[in-house]
Coordinates of C-alpha atoms in Angstrom, one line a residue:
M218 CA -6.4 47.6 50.4
Y219 CA -9.0 44.7 50.6
I220 CA -10.7 45.5 47.7
K221 CA -7.4 45.6 45.7
K222 CA -6.6 42.6 47.1
I223 CA -9.5 41.2 45.6
L224 CA -9.4 42.7 42.1
G225 CA -5.7 41.1 42.2
A226 CA -6.6 37.8 43.2
I227 CA -9.3 38.4 40.6
A228 CA -7.2 39.1 37.7
I229 CA -4.3 36.2 38.5
I230 CA -7.6 33.6 38.1
G231 CA -8.6 35.8 34.9
I232 CA -4.8 35.3 33.7
A233 CA -4.8 31.6 35.2
V234 CA -8.0 30.9 33.2
A235 CA -7.0 32.7 30.1
A236 CA -4.0 30.8 30.1
Y237 CA -5.7 27.6 30.8
F238 CA -8.1 28.2 27.7
A239 CA -5.2 29.1 25.6
Y240 CA -3.4 25.9 26.3
F241 CA -6.9 24.3 25.7
I242 CA -7.0 25.7 22.3
Y243 CA -3.2 25.2 21.3
G244 CA -4.1 21.6 22.3
A245 CA -7.1 21.3 20.8
M246 CA -6.9 23.3 18.2
L247 CA -3.4 24.1 16.9
K248 CA -1.0 21.5 18.0
P249 CA -0.6 18.8 15.8
N250 CA -2.4 16.0 16.3
T251 CA -1.4 13.0 13.9
A252 CA 0.3 9.6 14.9
F253 CA 1.5 8.3 11.5
N254 CA 5.3 8.4 9.8
N255 CA 4.1 9.0 6.1
N256 CA 3.9 12.4 4.9
E257 CA 0.3 12.1 4.6
A258 CA -2.8 9.3 4.7
Y259 CA -6.0 9.2 3.3
I260 CA -9.9 8.9 4.9
Y261 CA -12.8 7.5 2.4
V262 CA -15.4 9.1 3.8
P263 CA -18.9 7.4 2.3
T264 CA -21.7 9.0 1.0
N265 CA -24.5 9.7 4.2
A266 CA -22.0 8.8 7.2
K267 CA -22.2 8.9 10.0
Y268 CA -19.3 10.4 12.2
A269 CA -18.9 7.2 14.0
E270 CA -17.6 6.3 10.5
V271 CA -15.5 9.1 10.3
R272 CA -13.8 8.8 13.9
E273 CA -13.4 5.1 13.3
Q274 CA -11.0 6.1 10.3
L275 CA -9.2 9.2 12.2
E276 CA -8.7 7.2 15.2
P277 CA -5.8 4.7 14.3
L278 CA -4.1 8.4 12.7
L279 CA -4.5 10.8 15.7
K280 CA -2.9 11.0 18.7
D281 CA -5.4 12.3 20.7
I282 CA -8.8 11.7 19.3
D283 CA -10.6 13.4 22.1
K284 CA -9.4 16.4 21.6
F285 CA -10.0 16.1 17.9
D286 CA -13.9 15.3 18.6
A287 CA -14.4 18.4 21.0
L288 CA -13.2 20.4 18.3
A289 CA -15.4 18.2 15.7
E290 CA -18.2 19.0 18.0
Q291 CA -17.2 22.8 18.4
K292 CA -17.5 23.5 14.7
K293 CA -20.5 21.7 13.8
Y294 CA -18.3 19.2 11.6
V295 CA -20.0 15.8 13.3
T296 CA -23.3 17.2 11.9
N297 CA -22.4 18.1 8.4
I298 CA -20.2 15.3 7.0
K299 CA -18.8 15.3 3.7
A300 CA -18.3 12.7 1.2
G301 CA -14.9 12.1 -0.6
R302 CA -11.3 11.3 -0.1
F303 CA -9.5 13.5 2.1
V304 CA -5.8 13.8 2.7
I305 CA -4.2 14.5 5.7
K306 CA -0.6 15.3 6.1
K307 CA 1.8 14.9 9.0
D308 CA 1.8 17.2 11.7
M309 CA -1.7 18.9 10.9
S310 CA -3.4 20.0 13.5
N311 CA -6.8 19.5 14.5
N312 CA -8.2 22.4 13.4
D313 CA -6.5 21.7 9.7
I314 CA -7.8 18.0 9.3
I315 CA -11.5 19.4 10.1
N316 CA -10.8 21.9 7.7
S317 CA -9.4 19.5 5.0
I318 CA -12.2 16.5 5.3
R319 CA -14.4 19.1 5.1
S320 CA -13.6 20.8 2.0
N321 CA -10.5 19.3 0.1
N322 CA -11.6 16.6 -1.5
V323 CA -9.3 15.2 -3.6
P324 CA -9.4 13.2 -6.8
L325 CA -7.6 9.6 -7.8
K326 CA -6.7 8.4 -10.9
I327 CA -8.4 4.9 -11.8
A328 CA -7.2 2.9 -14.4
F329 CA -9.0 -0.1 -16.5
N330 CA -8.1 -2.2 -19.6
N331 CA -8.5 -5.8 -21.0
Q332 CA -12.7 -6.0 -20.4
E333 CA -14.3 -8.4 -21.8
R334 CA -17.7 -7.8 -21.0
L335 CA -19.9 -4.6 -19.0
E336 CA -19.7 -7.0 -15.9
D337 CA -15.5 -7.0 -15.8
L338 CA -15.5 -3.7 -16.1
A339 CA -18.6 -2.8 -13.3
G340 CA -16.4 -4.8 -10.9
R341 CA -12.6 -3.6 -12.1
V342 CA -14.0 -0.1 -11.5
A343 CA -16.3 -1.1 -8.2
F344 CA -12.3 -1.8 -6.7
Q345 CA -11.4 1.9 -7.2
I346 CA -14.5 4.0 -6.9
E347 CA -17.6 3.9 -4.3
A348 CA -20.1 2.9 -6.4
D349 CA -20.5 -0.9 -6.2
S350 CA -20.5 -2.7 -8.8
L351 CA -24.7 -3.4 -9.7
S352 CA -24.9 0.2 -9.2
L353 CA -22.6 0.6 -12.0
I354 CA -23.7 -2.4 -14.4
N355 CA -27.0 -0.4 -13.9
A356 CA -26.1 2.6 -15.3
M357 CA -24.1 1.6 -18.1
R358 CA -27.4 -0.8 -19.0
D359 CA -29.4 1.7 -18.8
Q360 CA -31.4 1.9 -22.1
A361 CA -32.5 5.2 -22.0
F362 CA -29.0 6.4 -21.6
L363 CA -27.8 3.8 -24.4
N364 CA -30.6 4.8 -27.0
K365 CA -30.1 8.6 -26.3
N366 CA -26.3 8.3 -27.3
G367 CA -26.7 5.6 -29.7
F368 CA -25.4 2.4 -28.2
N369 CA -27.4 -0.5 -27.4
N370 CA -26.1 -3.6 -25.2
E371 CA -23.8 -5.3 -27.5
S372 CA -21.9 -2.0 -28.7
A373 CA -22.2 -0.4 -25.2
L374 CA -18.8 -1.7 -24.0
S375 CA -17.3 0.2 -26.9
M376 CA -17.9 3.8 -25.3
Y377 CA -15.4 2.9 -22.4
I378 CA -11.8 3.6 -24.0
P379 CA -8.7 1.8 -21.9
N380 CA -6.7 4.4 -20.3
S381 CA -6.5 5.8 -16.5
Y382 CA -8.8 8.8 -15.5
E383 CA -9.0 11.2 -12.7
I384 CA -12.2 11.2 -11.2
Y385 CA -14.0 11.7 -7.5
W386 CA -13.5 8.7 -5.1
N387 CA -17.6 9.0 -4.2
T388 CA -18.5 9.7 -8.1
S389 CA -22.1 8.4 -8.4
A390 CA -22.6 5.2 -11.0
E391 CA -24.2 8.0 -13.1
G392 CA -21.2 10.2 -12.7
F393 CA -18.6 7.3 -13.5
R394 CA -20.4 6.6 -16.8
D395 CA -21.1 10.0 -18.0
K396 CA -17.9 10.9 -17.4
M397 CA -16.7 7.8 -19.7
L398 CA -18.9 9.0 -22.6
K399 CA -17.1 12.7 -22.6
E400 CA -13.6 11.3 -22.8
Y401 CA -15.4 9.1 -25.3
Q402 CA -16.5 11.9 -27.4
R403 CA -13.0 14.0 -26.8
F404 CA -11.2 10.3 -28.0
W405 CA -12.8 10.2 -31.2
N406 CA -11.5 13.8 -32.7
T407 CA -11.5 15.3 -35.7
S408 CA -8.4 13.0 -37.0
R409 CA -9.8 9.8 -35.9
N410 CA -13.2 10.2 -37.2
E411 CA -12.0 11.4 -40.7
K412 CA -9.7 8.2 -40.9
R413 CA -12.8 5.7 -39.7
K414 CA -15.0 7.7 -42.1
A415 CA -12.1 7.0 -44.9
L416 CA -12.6 3.3 -44.2
N417 CA -16.2 3.5 -44.4
L418 CA -16.6 2.0 -40.8
S419 CA -18.7 2.9 -38.1
I420 CA -17.3 3.7 -35.0
N421 CA -18.8 0.4 -33.0
E422 CA -17.1 -1.3 -36.3
V423 CA -13.9 0.1 -35.6
M424 CA -14.0 -0.7 -32.0
S425 CA -15.2 -4.6 -33.4
I426 CA -12.3 -4.9 -35.7
A427 CA -9.9 -3.1 -33.1
A428 CA -10.8 -6.1 -30.4
I429 CA -10.3 -8.9 -32.7
V430 CA -6.8 -7.3 -33.7
H431 CA -5.8 -7.0 -30.0
K432 CA -7.1 -10.5 -29.2
E433 CA -4.9 -12.0 -32.5
T434 CA -1.7 -10.3 -31.5
A435 CA -0.2 -9.1 -28.2
K436 CA 2.3 -7.4 -30.5
V437 CA 1.6 -3.6 -31.0
D438 CA 4.2 -3.2 -33.8
E439 CA 2.6 -6.0 -35.5
R440 CA -0.9 -4.8 -35.0
P441 CA -1.5 -2.6 -38.1
R442 CA -0.7 -5.6 -40.4
V443 CA -3.0 -8.0 -38.6
A444 CA -6.0 -5.1 -39.2
G445 CA -4.7 -4.8 -42.7
V446 CA -5.3 -8.2 -43.0
Y447 CA -9.4 -8.1 -41.7
L448 CA -9.9 -4.4 -43.7
N449 CA -8.5 -6.8 -47.1
R450 CA -11.1 -9.5 -46.2
I451 CA -14.0 -6.9 -45.9
R452 CA -13.3 -4.5 -48.9
K453 CA -13.0 -8.6 -51.0
G454 CA -16.6 -9.3 -49.4
M455 CA -14.9 -12.2 -47.4
P456 CA -16.3 -13.3 -44.2
L457 CA -13.7 -12.0 -41.2
Q458 CA -13.0 -15.5 -40.0
A459 CA -11.4 -14.8 -36.8
D460 CA -10.8 -17.1 -34.1
P461 CA -11.1 -15.0 -30.8
T462 CA -15.0 -14.3 -32.3
V463 CA -15.4 -17.7 -32.3
I464 CA -14.5 -18.2 -28.8
Y465 CA -16.5 -15.2 -27.6
A466 CA -19.5 -17.1 -29.3
V467 CA -18.8 -20.4 -27.7
K468 CA -18.4 -18.6 -24.0
K469 CA -21.9 -16.4 -24.9
E470 CA -23.7 -19.8 -25.7
S471 CA -22.7 -21.4 -22.8
G472 CA -22.7 -18.6 -19.9
D473 CA -18.7 -19.4 -19.0
F474 CA -16.6 -16.6 -19.7
D475 CA -14.4 -17.9 -17.2
Q476 CA -13.1 -20.9 -19.4
V477 CA -10.1 -20.9 -20.9
I478 CA -10.1 -22.1 -24.4
K479 CA -7.1 -22.1 -26.6
R480 CA -7.8 -23.7 -29.6
V481 CA -10.7 -23.7 -32.1
L482 CA -12.7 -26.9 -32.5
Y483 CA -14.4 -27.7 -36.1
K484 CA -17.3 -28.3 -33.9
D485 CA -17.5 -24.6 -32.5
L486 CA -17.2 -23.4 -35.9
E487 CA -21.3 -24.1 -36.8
I488 CA -22.4 -21.7 -33.6
D489 CA -25.4 -20.0 -34.8
S490 CA -24.1 -16.5 -33.2
K491 CA -23.6 -13.1 -34.9
Y492 CA -20.1 -13.2 -33.3
N493 CA -19.2 -16.5 -35.1
T494 CA -17.4 -14.7 -38.2
Y495 CA -17.0 -18.0 -39.6
K496 CA -21.0 -18.5 -39.9
Y497 CA -21.5 -15.0 -40.4
R498 CA -19.9 -12.2 -43.0
E499 CA -20.9 -9.1 -41.3
I500 CA -18.7 -7.4 -38.7
P501 CA -19.8 -9.0 -34.9
P502 CA -22.5 -6.4 -33.4
G503 CA -20.2 -5.1 -31.0
P504 CA -16.4 -5.6 -29.1
I505 CA -15.9 -9.0 -28.1
F506 CA -13.3 -7.3 -25.9
M507 CA -11.9 -3.9 -24.6
P508 CA -9.4 -3.4 -27.2
D509 CA -6.3 -0.9 -26.3
V510 CA -5.9 2.3 -27.9
S511 CA -2.7 0.7 -29.7
A512 CA -5.3 -1.5 -31.4
I513 CA -8.0 1.0 -32.3
D514 CA -5.3 3.3 -33.9
A515 CA -3.9 0.1 -35.6
V516 CA -7.0 -0.3 -37.7
L517 CA -7.1 3.2 -38.2
N518 CA -3.7 3.5 -39.3
S519 CA -3.4 0.1 -41.1
E520 CA -0.6 -1.1 -43.0
K521 CA -1.0 -1.6 -46.8
H522 CA -0.6 -4.6 -48.6
S523 CA -2.1 -7.9 -49.9
Y524 CA -2.0 -10.1 -47.4
I525 CA -5.4 -12.2 -46.8
Y526 CA -4.4 -15.0 -44.1
F527 CA -2.3 -15.4 -41.2
V528 CA -1.1 -18.0 -38.6
A529 CA 0.9 -17.9 -35.6
N530 CA 4.7 -18.3 -36.0
V531 CA 5.8 -21.3 -34.6
K532 CA 9.5 -19.9 -34.7
N533 CA 8.9 -16.6 -33.4
F534 CA 6.3 -16.8 -31.0
G535 CA 4.2 -14.0 -30.7
Y536 CA 4.0 -13.0 -34.4
H537 CA 2.6 -14.5 -37.0
K538 CA 3.0 -16.0 -40.6
F539 CA 1.4 -13.6 -43.5
A540 CA -0.2 -14.8 -46.8
K541 CA -1.4 -13.5 -50.0
T542 CA -2.8 -16.9 -51.0
L543 CA -4.7 -19.9 -49.7
S544 CA -2.3 -22.3 -50.6
Q545 CA 0.5 -20.4 -48.9
H546 CA -1.7 -19.8 -46.0
N547 CA -2.4 -23.7 -46.0
A548 CA 1.6 -24.3 -45.9
N549 CA 2.1 -22.0 -42.6
K550 CA -1.1 -23.9 -41.2
Q551 CA 0.0 -27.1 -41.4
E552 CA 3.5 -26.3 -39.6
Y553 CA 1.3 -24.6 -36.7
V554 CA -1.1 -27.1 -36.5
R555 CA 2.0 -30.0 -36.3
W556 CA 3.2 -27.6 -33.3
I557 CA 0.2 -27.2 -31.4
N558 CA -0.9 -31.1 -31.9
K559 CA 2.8 -32.1 -30.4
Q560 CA 2.1 -29.7 -27.2
G561 CA -1.1 -31.7 -26.5
V562 CA -3.0 -28.6 -26.9
N563 CA -6.9 -30.2 -27.7
R564 CA -8.8 -27.6 -26.3

């Protein structure tokens, strides 16, 4: 009888311990432990992060960080941190959270356009992925990479086609650059290459002209006509005489890319720069700006016409007046000069 009582007591204790253990397991592993109201939240785990950095991001998102700590220790997550962008969904348990931040690196979409220089692009991208702007610009300007892939310092910007791209947040600077090379190669498909070959232009020349077209008009529907003007000048052996290239030359010469120049002065036309298309007949050595896809395709699908000149249309802002002769252009230009003088725009 005594032995039975002891065995019964042991059994009761065992059941109690098992119940407590089950409760602990449920609380630590299976019980929902999120403290946010949205459907999901994200954490960004840097490369070579320590558990303390992950914990700092998790703490405001969880109801009970201590139970999470215990399970993270038990599952050896604290010594096996993975870098990346990870999603935590509402009502996830600690076990689900650990599984997610251990193996479910979620890509994001980054976007860029309208960058004037590689430095600007690097800064824009650095806001969106882990790599900093210095590592990005170093990767973009890496001479071995540029030489291997047919670029130089002047043409390097033409490799980056403005768009939105899916990429992992913890992608390295070199990884981002290499992905953009693949996207560039995908963009220049057979159709686009056949069109630019028919124009007897290299890809860099198309990009350089497209950058000018983009700067000259914000009206997408007018870009093929503006592109046609510049292609006509090239066929006739004329200099491009594009004001945006002179503005770029002024900025490059001064080293001040933040200055705003609304009016090109006669003295600017004397700057000795390959980007000064009043002084040099050649297409600039690289794009002065990151042209939109619409501007690139405007060059490849330019309007066929006989226009050689154009100037801003002061009666239809954003658009231009086009001319086939210099006398007609000068009349249009005088109208524009009178208007801009009236506005008091001197620079």
